[in-house]
Coordinates of C-alpha atoms and ligand atoms in Angstrom, one line a residue:
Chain A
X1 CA 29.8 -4.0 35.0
X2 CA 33.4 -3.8 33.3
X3 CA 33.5 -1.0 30.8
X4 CA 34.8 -2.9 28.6
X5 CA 32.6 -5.9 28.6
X6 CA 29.9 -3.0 28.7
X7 CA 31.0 -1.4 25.7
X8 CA 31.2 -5.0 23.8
X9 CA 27.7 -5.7 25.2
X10 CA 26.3 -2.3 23.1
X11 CA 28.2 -3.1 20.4
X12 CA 25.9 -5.8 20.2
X13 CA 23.3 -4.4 20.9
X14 CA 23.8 -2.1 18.1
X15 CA 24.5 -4.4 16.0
X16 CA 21.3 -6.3 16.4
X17 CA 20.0 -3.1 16.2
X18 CA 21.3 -2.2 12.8
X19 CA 19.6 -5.4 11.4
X20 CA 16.8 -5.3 12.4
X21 CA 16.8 -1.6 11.2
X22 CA 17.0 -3.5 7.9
X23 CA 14.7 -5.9 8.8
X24 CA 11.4 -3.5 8.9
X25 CA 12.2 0.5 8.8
X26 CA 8.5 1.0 10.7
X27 CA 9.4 -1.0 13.7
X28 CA 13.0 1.8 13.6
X29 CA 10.7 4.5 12.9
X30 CA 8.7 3.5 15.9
X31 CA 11.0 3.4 18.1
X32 CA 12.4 6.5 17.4
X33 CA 8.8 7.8 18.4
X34 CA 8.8 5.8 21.5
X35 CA 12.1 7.2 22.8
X36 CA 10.9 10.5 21.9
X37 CA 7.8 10.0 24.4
X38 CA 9.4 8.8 27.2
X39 CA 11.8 11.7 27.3
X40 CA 8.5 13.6 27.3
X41 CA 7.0 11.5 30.2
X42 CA 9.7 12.5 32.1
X43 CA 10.0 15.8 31.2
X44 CA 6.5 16.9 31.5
X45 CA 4.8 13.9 32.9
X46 CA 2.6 14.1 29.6
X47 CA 1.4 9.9 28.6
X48 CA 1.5 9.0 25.1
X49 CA -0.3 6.6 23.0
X50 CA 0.9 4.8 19.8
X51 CA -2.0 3.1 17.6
X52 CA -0.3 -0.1 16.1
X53 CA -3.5 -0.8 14.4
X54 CA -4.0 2.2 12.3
X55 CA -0.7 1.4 11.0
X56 CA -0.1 -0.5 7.8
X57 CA 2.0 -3.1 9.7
X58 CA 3.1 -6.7 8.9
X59 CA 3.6 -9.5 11.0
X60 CA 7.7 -9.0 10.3
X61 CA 7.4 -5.4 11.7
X62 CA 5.2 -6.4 14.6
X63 CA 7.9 -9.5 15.7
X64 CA 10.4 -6.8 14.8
X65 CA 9.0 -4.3 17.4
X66 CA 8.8 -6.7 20.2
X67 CA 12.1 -7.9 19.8
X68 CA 13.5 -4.9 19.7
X69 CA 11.4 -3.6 22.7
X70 CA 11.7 -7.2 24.8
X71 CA 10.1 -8.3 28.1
X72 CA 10.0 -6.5 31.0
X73 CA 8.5 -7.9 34.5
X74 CA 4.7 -7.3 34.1
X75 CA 2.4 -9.2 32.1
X76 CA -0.9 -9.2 33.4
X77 CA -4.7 -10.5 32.0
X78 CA -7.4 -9.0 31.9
X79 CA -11.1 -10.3 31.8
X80 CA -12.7 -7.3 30.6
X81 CA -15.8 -7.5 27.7
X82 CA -13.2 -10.7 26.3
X83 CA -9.6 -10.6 27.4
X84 CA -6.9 -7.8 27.2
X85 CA -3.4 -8.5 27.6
X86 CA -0.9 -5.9 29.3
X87 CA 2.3 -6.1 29.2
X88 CA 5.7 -4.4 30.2
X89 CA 8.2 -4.1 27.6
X90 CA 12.1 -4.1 28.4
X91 CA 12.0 -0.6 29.0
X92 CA 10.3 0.6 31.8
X93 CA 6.9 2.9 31.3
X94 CA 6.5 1.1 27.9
X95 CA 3.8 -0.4 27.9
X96 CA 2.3 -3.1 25.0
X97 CA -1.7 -3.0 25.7
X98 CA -3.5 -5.9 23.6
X99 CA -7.4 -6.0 23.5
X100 CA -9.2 -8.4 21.9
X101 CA -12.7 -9.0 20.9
X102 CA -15.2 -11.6 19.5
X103 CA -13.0 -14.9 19.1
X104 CA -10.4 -13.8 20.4
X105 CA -9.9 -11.4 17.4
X106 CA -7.0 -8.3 18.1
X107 CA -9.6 -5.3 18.4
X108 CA -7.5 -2.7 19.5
X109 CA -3.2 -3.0 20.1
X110 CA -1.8 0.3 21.4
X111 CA 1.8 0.9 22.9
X112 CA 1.7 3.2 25.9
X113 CA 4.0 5.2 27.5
X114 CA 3.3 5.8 31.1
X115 CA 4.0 4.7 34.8
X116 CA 1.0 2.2 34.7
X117 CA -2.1 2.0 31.4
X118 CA -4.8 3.4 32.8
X119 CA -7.1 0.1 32.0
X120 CA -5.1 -1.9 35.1
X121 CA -6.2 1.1 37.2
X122 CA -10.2 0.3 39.2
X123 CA -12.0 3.5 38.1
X124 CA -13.5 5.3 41.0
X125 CA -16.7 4.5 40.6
X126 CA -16.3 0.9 40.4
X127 CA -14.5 1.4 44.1
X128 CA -17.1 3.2 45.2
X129 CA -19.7 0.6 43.9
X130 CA -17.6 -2.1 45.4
X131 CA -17.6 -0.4 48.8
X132 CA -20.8 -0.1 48.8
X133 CA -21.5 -3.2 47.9
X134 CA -18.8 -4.7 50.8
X135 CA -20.9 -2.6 53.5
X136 CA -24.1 -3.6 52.4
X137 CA -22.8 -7.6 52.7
X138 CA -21.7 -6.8 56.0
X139 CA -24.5 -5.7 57.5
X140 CA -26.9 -8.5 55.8
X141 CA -24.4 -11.5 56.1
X142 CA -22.4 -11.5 58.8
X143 CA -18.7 -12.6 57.9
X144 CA -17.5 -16.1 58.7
X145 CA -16.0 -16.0 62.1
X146 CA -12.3 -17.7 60.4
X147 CA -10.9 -14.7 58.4
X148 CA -7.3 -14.6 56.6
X149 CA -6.1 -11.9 59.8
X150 CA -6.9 -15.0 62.2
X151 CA -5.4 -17.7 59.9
X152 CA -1.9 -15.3 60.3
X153 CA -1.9 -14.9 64.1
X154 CA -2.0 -19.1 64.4
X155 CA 1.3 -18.4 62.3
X156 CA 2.6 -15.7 64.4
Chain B
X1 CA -35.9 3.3 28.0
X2 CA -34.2 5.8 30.1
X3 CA -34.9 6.3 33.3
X4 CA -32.3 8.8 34.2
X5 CA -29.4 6.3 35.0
X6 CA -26.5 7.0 33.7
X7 CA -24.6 4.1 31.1
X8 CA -21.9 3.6 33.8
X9 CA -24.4 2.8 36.5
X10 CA -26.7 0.8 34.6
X11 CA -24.1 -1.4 33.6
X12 CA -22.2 -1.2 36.8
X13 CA -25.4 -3.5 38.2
X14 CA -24.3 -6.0 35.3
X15 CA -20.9 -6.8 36.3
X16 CA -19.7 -4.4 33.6
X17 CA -16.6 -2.4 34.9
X18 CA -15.6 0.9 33.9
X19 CA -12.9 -0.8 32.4
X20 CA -14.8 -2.3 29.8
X21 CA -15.8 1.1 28.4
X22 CA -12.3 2.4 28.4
X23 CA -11.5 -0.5 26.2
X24 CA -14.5 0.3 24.0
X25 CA -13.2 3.3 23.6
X26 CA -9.6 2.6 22.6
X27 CA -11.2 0.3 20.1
X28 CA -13.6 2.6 18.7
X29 CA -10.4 5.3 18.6
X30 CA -8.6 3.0 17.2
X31 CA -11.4 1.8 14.1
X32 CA -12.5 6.0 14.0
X33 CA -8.7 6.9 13.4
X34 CA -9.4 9.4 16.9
X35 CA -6.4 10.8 18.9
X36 CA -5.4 7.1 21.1
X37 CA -5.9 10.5 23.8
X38 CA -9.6 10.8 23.0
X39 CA -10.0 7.2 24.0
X40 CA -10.6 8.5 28.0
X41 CA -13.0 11.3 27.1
X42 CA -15.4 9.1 25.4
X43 CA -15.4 6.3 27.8
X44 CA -15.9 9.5 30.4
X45 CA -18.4 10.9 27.9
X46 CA -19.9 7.1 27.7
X47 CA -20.3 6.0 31.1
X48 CA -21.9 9.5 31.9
X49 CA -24.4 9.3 29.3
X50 CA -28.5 8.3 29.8
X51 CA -29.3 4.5 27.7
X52 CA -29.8 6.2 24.7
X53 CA -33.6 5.6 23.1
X54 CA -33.4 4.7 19.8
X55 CA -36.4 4.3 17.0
X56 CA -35.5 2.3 14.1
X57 CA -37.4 2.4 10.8
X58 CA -37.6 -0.2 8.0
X59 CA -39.2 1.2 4.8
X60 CA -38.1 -0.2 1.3
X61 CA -35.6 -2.1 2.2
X62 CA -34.2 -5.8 2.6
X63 CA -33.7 -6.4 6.4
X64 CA -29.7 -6.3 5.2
X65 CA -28.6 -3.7 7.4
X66 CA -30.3 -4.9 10.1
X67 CA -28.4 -8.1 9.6
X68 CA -24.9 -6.6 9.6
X69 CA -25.3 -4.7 12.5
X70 CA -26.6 -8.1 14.5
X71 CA -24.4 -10.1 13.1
X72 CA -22.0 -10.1 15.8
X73 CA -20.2 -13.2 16.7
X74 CA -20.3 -14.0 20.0
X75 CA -21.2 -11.5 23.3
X76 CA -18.4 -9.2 23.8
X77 CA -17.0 -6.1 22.9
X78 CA -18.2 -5.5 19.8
X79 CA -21.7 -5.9 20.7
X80 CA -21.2 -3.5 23.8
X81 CA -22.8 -1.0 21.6
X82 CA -26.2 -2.4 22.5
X83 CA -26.1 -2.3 26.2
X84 CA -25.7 1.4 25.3
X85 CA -28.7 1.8 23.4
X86 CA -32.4 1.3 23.9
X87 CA -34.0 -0.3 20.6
X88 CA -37.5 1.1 21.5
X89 CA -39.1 0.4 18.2
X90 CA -37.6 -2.4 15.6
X91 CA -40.7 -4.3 13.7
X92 CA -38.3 -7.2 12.6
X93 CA -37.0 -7.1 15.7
X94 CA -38.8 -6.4 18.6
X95 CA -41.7 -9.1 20.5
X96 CA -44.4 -6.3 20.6
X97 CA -46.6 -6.7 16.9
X98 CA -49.5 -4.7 15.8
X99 CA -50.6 -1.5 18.3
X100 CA -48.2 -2.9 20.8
X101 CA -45.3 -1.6 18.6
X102 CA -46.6 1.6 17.7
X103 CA -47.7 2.2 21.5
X104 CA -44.5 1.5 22.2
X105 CA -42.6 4.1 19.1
X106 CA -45.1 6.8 20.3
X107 CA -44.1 6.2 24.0
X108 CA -40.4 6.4 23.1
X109 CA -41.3 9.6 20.9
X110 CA -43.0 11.5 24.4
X111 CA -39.9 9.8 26.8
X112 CA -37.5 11.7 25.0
X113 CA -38.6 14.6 23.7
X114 CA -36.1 16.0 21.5
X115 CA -33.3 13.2 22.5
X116 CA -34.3 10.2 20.8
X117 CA -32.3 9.1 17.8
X118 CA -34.2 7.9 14.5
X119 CA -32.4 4.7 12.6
X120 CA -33.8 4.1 9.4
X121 CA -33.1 1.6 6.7
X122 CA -34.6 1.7 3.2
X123 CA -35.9 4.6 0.9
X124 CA -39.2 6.2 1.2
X125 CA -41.4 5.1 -2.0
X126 CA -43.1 9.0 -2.5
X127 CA -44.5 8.6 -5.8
X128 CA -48.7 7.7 -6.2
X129 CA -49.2 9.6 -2.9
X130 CA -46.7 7.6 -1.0
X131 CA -48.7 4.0 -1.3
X132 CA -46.6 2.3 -2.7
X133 CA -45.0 0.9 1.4
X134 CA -47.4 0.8 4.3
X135 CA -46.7 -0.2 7.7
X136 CA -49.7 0.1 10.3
X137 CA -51.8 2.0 7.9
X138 CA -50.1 5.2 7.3
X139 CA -47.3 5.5 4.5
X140 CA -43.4 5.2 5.0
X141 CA -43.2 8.7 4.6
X142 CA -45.8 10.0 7.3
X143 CA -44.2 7.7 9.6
X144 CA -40.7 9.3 8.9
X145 CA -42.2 12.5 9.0
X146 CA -44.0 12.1 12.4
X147 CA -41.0 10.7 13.8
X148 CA -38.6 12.3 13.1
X149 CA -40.7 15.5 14.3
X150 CA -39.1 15.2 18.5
X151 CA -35.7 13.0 17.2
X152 CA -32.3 15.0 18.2
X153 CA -31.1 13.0 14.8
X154 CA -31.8 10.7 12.1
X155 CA -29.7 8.1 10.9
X156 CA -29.9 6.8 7.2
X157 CA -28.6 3.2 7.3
X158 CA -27.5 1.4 4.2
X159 CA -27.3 2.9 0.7
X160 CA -31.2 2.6 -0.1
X161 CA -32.1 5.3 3.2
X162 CA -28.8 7.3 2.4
X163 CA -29.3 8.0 -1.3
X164 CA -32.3 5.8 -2.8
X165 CA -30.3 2.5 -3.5
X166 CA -31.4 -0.4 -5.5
X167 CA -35.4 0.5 -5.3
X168 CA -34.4 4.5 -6.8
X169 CA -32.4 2.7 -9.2
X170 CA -33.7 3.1 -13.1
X171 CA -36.4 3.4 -13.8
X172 CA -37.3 4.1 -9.7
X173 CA -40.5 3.0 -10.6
X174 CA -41.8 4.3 -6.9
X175 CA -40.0 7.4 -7.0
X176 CA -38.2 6.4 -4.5
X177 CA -36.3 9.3 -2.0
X178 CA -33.4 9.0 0.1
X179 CA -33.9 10.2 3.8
X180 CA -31.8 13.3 3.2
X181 CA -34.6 14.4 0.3
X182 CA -37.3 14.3 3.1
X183 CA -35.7 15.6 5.8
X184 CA -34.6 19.3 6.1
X185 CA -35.1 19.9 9.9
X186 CA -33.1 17.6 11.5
X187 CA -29.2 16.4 10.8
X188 CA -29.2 13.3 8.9
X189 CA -26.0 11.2 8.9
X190 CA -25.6 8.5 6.3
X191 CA -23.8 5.9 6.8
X192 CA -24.0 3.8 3.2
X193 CA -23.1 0.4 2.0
X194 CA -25.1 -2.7 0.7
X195 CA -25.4 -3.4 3.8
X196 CA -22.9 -1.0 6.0
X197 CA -20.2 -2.0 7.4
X198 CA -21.4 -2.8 11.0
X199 CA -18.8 -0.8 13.2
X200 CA -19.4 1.9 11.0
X201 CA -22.9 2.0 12.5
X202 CA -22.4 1.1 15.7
X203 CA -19.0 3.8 15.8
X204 CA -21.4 6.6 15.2
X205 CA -23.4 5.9 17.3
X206 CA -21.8 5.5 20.2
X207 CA -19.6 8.9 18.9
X208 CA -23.2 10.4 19.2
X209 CA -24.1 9.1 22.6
X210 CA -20.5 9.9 23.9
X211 CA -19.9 13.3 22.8
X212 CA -23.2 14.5 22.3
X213 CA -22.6 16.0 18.4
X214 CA -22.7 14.7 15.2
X215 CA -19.2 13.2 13.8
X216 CA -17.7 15.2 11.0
X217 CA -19.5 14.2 7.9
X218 CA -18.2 14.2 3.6
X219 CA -20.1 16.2 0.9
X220 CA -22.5 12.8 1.3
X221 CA -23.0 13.6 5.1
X222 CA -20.9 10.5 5.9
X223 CA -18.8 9.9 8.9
X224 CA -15.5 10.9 8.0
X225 CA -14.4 8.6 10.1
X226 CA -15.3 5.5 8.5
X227 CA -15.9 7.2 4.9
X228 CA -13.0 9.6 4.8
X229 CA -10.3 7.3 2.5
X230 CA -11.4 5.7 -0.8
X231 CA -11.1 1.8 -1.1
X232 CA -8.4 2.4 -4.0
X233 CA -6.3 4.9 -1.4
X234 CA -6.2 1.7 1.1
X235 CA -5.9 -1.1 -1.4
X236 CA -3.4 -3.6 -1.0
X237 CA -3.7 -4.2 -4.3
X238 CA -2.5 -0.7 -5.1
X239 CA 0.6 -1.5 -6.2
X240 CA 0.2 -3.5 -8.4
X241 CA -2.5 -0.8 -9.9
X242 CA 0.3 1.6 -9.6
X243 CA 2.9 -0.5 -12.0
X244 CA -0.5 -1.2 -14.1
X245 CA -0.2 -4.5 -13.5
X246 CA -4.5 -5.3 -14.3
X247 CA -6.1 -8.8 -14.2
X248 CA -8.0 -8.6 -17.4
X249 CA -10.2 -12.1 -17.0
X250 CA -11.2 -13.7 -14.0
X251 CA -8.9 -16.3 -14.1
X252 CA -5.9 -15.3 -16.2
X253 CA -2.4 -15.3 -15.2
X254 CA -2.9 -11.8 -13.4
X255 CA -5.9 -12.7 -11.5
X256 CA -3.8 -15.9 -10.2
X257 CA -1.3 -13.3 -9.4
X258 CA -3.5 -11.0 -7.6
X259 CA -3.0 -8.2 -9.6
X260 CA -5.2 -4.8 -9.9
X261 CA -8.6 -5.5 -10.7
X262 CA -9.5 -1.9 -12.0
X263 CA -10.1 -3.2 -15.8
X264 CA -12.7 -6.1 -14.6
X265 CA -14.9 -2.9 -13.2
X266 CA -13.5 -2.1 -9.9
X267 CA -15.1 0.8 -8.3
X268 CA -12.5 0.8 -5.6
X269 CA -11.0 4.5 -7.1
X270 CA -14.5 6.0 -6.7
X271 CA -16.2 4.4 -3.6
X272 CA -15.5 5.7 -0.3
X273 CA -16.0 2.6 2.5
X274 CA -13.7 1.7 5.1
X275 CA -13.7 -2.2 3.8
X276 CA -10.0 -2.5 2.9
X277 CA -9.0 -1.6 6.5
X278 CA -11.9 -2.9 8.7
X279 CA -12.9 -5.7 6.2
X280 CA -16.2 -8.1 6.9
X281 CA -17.3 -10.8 9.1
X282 CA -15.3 -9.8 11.3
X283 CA -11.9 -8.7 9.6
X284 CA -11.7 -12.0 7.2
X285 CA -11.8 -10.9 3.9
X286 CA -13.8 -7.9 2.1
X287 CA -14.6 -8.5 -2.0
X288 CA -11.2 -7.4 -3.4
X289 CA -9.4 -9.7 -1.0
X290 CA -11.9 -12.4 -2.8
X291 CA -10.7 -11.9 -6.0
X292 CA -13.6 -9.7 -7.0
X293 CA -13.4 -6.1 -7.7
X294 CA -15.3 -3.0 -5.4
X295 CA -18.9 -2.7 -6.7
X296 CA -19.1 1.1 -5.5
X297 CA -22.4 -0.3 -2.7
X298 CA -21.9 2.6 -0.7
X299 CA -22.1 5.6 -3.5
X300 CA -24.8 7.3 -4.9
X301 CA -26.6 5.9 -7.9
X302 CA -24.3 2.6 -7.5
X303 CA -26.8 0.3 -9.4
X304 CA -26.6 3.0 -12.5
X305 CA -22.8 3.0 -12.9
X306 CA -23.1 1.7 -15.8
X307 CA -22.1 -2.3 -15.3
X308 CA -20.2 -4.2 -12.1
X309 CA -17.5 -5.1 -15.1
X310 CA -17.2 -1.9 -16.7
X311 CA -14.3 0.3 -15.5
X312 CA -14.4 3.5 -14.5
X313 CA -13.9 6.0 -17.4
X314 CA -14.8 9.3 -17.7
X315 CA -15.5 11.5 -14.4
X316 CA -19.5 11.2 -14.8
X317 CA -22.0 14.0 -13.1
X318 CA -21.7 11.3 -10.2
X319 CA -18.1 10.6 -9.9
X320 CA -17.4 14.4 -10.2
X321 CA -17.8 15.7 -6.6
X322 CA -15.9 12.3 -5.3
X323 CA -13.5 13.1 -7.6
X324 CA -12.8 16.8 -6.0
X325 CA -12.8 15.0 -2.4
X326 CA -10.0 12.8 -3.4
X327 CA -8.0 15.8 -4.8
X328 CA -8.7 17.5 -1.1
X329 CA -8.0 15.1 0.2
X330 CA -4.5 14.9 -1.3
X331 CA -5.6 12.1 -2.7
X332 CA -5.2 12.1 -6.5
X333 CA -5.6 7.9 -6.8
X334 CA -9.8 9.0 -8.2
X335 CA -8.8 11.5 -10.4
X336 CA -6.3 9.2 -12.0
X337 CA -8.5 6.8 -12.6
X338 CA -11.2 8.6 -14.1
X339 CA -8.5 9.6 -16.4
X340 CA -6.9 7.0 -17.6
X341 CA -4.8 8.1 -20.8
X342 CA -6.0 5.5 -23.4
X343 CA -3.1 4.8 -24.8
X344 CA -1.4 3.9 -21.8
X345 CA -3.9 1.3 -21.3
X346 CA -4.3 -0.3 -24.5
X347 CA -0.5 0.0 -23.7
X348 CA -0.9 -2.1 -20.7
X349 CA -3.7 -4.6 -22.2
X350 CA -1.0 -5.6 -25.1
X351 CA 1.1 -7.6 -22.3
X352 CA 0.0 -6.7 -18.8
X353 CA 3.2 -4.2 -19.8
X354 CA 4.2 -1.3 -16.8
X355 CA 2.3 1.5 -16.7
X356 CA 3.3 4.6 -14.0
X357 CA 1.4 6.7 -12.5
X358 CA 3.0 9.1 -14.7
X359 CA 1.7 7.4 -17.7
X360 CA -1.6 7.4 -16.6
X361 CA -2.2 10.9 -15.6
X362 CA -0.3 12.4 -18.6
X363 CA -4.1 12.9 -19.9
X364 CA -4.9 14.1 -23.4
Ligands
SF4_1 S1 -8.7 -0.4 -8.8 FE1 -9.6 -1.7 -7.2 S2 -8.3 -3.6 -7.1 FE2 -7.1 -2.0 -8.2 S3 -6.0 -0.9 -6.6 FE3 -7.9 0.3 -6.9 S4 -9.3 -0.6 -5.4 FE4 -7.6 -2.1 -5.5

């Protein structure tokens, strides 16, 4: 990019910045926190977790937060005990983790700082109960004869 | 009842991931104001533990704890907390009646030895020779007493099992004793309200089940956790109690305003609860929210406070010890209250006038 369309581009941004800054100090004060964090990531590889619920936040600081944080290129839903919502903010390894419980009521809203939140990861257990359980189907129920892998050679 | 399956496997047959109890956990974290870190040990600490048996007691009470912790809405994650647990005994609600149900308390008693957790709900009438509440021929109190004999802990429910409630209030005609009077043995963790709030119950317990201990308890022996800020430290009406901004009827120009309601009784300054953060039915509304002020249901001696509409005054015997919490607890919102300058608030009564903090703790 042209330096100087750069520079022009940051100006904005800072500008922006600045008002929301007026807008709601905790969402500034939050970031700040965040930005701390993720230069710890990488430093030391250590993941961090920010309760949003346990703080006295209105719905002006929340909108404030994810504006100032934006969209990045993962969303992803979860069906887990009701549904959970992860999704990537516009700054990679910021994470904004959304669980919700009975009627669809926000139980739990964390931000996360780490390569991926652990709740999209399958535990090792489950993987292990899953093979089992794949092996077990095999053996029992022997597997149609048209699989995906024969669908792809036609194409090939 | 256990059978030496762990939680994570038990469930695992269920369709129930390993995910599900990580998100448990970052919601129980998240209501038990944990590290957001601790969130991972106690789904570990969770998935690894047995079903855990609990007995649950009814002695004079009015079935409204058991209510609030049911009352959940619809089957997710806030009921989770009963696919963790094994309700061996429940009179009210389990299908067994009569011998059935005590077979089935003394077989959860001999299962698990030493590992069983006790649940009760009411106080224990002891005065007469204990007659006074029965249940399949032997007093309240024997049953407690044999019961709790093998438990690994007891858990006093509601404000009637953790300090007496409304059947030790004046004149306690039964003499009747919270659980903490009867037993010495064992640790006892109350968790109080009129009824409790139901996450309070069901965070402890699953704190119990995932780490093994006993949460860290008040002067009360109440979870810190849910217990550990007074309802006037988390007010939103604070502010407004802070200018001394008071409703002094219920529907004057303040009320409609949504000013403080300490001078129509609130017991918000002396009653530690965690209903101004977690509210009720599920996070609608909790009294002050309604335009009504705290009625002090999870404190000791509540019904005795001397009127819902009076305010607090003078630190009494009872409000004393809360009173030094709240100063521990850097905190000074109870101590302020109980000591209210007068002048300042016949100041304030003139013309809903300002009223700092200042001018309320410059005592006499
Ligand atoms: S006195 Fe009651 S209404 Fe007023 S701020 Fe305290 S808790 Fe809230």
């Amino acid at each position: 990019m042209d330096p100087l369309e750069h520079a022009a581009l940051s100006g904005t941004d800072e500008a922006a910045m600045a008002a929301k800054a007026e807008d709601s100090p905790l969402a500034m004060a939050l970031l700040r926190e965040i930005s701390a964090a993720l230069a710890d990531y990488l430093e030391t590889g250590e993941t961090a977790v920010i309760d949003l619920k346990s703080l006295p936040m209105l719905d002006a600081d929340r909108d404030a937060l994810a504006d100032l944080l934006g969209e990045g290129e993962v969303t992803a839903t979860l069906n887990v005990a009701g549904e959970s919502e992860v999704r990537e903010t516009g700054y990679a390894g910021v994470w904004w983790v959304r669980h919700f419980g009975a009627d669809r009521k926000l139980a739990a809203e964390q931000i996360e700082i780490t390569a991926v939140p652990e709740i999209l990861l399958a535990h090792r257990d489950d993987i292990a109960a899953a093979a089992d359980r794949l092996a077990a189907s095999l053996k029992t129920d022997p597997p149609e004869p048209m699989t995906t892998l024969d669908r792809d050679t036609h194409h090939v | 009842m256990s059978d030496g399956r762990t939680l994570g496997q038990l469930l695992a047959q269920r369709g129930v991931s390993r995910r599900a109890f990580l998100k448990y956990s970052s919601y129980l974290a998240s209501l038990m104001a944990l590290p957001p870190a601790a969130s991972r040990a106690m789904a570990e600490g969770l998935a690894k533990a047995p079903r855990q048996s609990v007995i649950w007691l009814s002695f004079q009470e009015c079935t409204g704890c058991t209510e609030s912790i049911t009352r959940a809405h619809s089957p997710t994650l806030e009921d989770l907390i009963f696919d963790f647990i094994s309700l061996d005994y429940h009179h009210t609600l389990q299908a067994a009646s009569g011998e059935a149900a005590e077979a089935a308390r003394h077989e959860a008693m001999a299962a698990n030895k030493g590992k069983y957790i006790v649940v009760v709900d009411g106080s224990v009438p002891v005065g007469a020779g204990a007659i006074y509440s029965t249940i399949a021929g032997i007093t309240n109190q024997q049953m407690l007493e044999e019961t709790v004999k093998d438990a690994f802990a007891v858990v006093a429910v509601g404000t009637c099992a953790a300090f007496g409630g409304i059947p030790h209030a004046r004149p306690n005609p039964t003499n009747a004793m919270p659980i903490r009077r009867l037993v010495k043995d064992k640790p006892v963790i109350n968790i109080s309200g009129c009824p409790p709030i139901p996450e309070a119950m069901a965070g402890t317990l699953a704190h119990v089940l995932a780490f093994g201990n006993v949460p860290e308890l008040d002067s009360h022996g109440r979870p810190l956790a849910f217990f550990g800020d007074s309802i006037h430290d988390r007010c939103y009406r604070r502010p407004f109690y802070d200018k001394g901004q008071f409703a002094e009827s219920f529907d004057d120009d303040g009320a409609r305003k949504g000013w403080c309601l300490y001078k129509l009784g609130c017991k918000g300054p002396v009653t530690y609860n965690a209903c101004a953060t977690l509210k009720w039915n599920g996070g609608v509304s909790f009294p002050i929210q309604s335009g009504h002020g705290c009625l002090g249901c999870s404190e000791p001696h509540f019904w005795d406070m001397g009127g819902f509409y009076k305010p607090v005054s003078a630190p009494s015997d009872e409000v004393g010890p809360l009173a030094a919490i709240a100063v521990a607890g850097g905190a000074a919102a109870g101590v302020a209250a109980g000591l209210v300058h007068r002048a300042a608030k016949v100041k304030a009564k003139a013309a809903h006038t300002t009223v700092t903090v200042d001018d309320l703790e410059k005592t006499s």
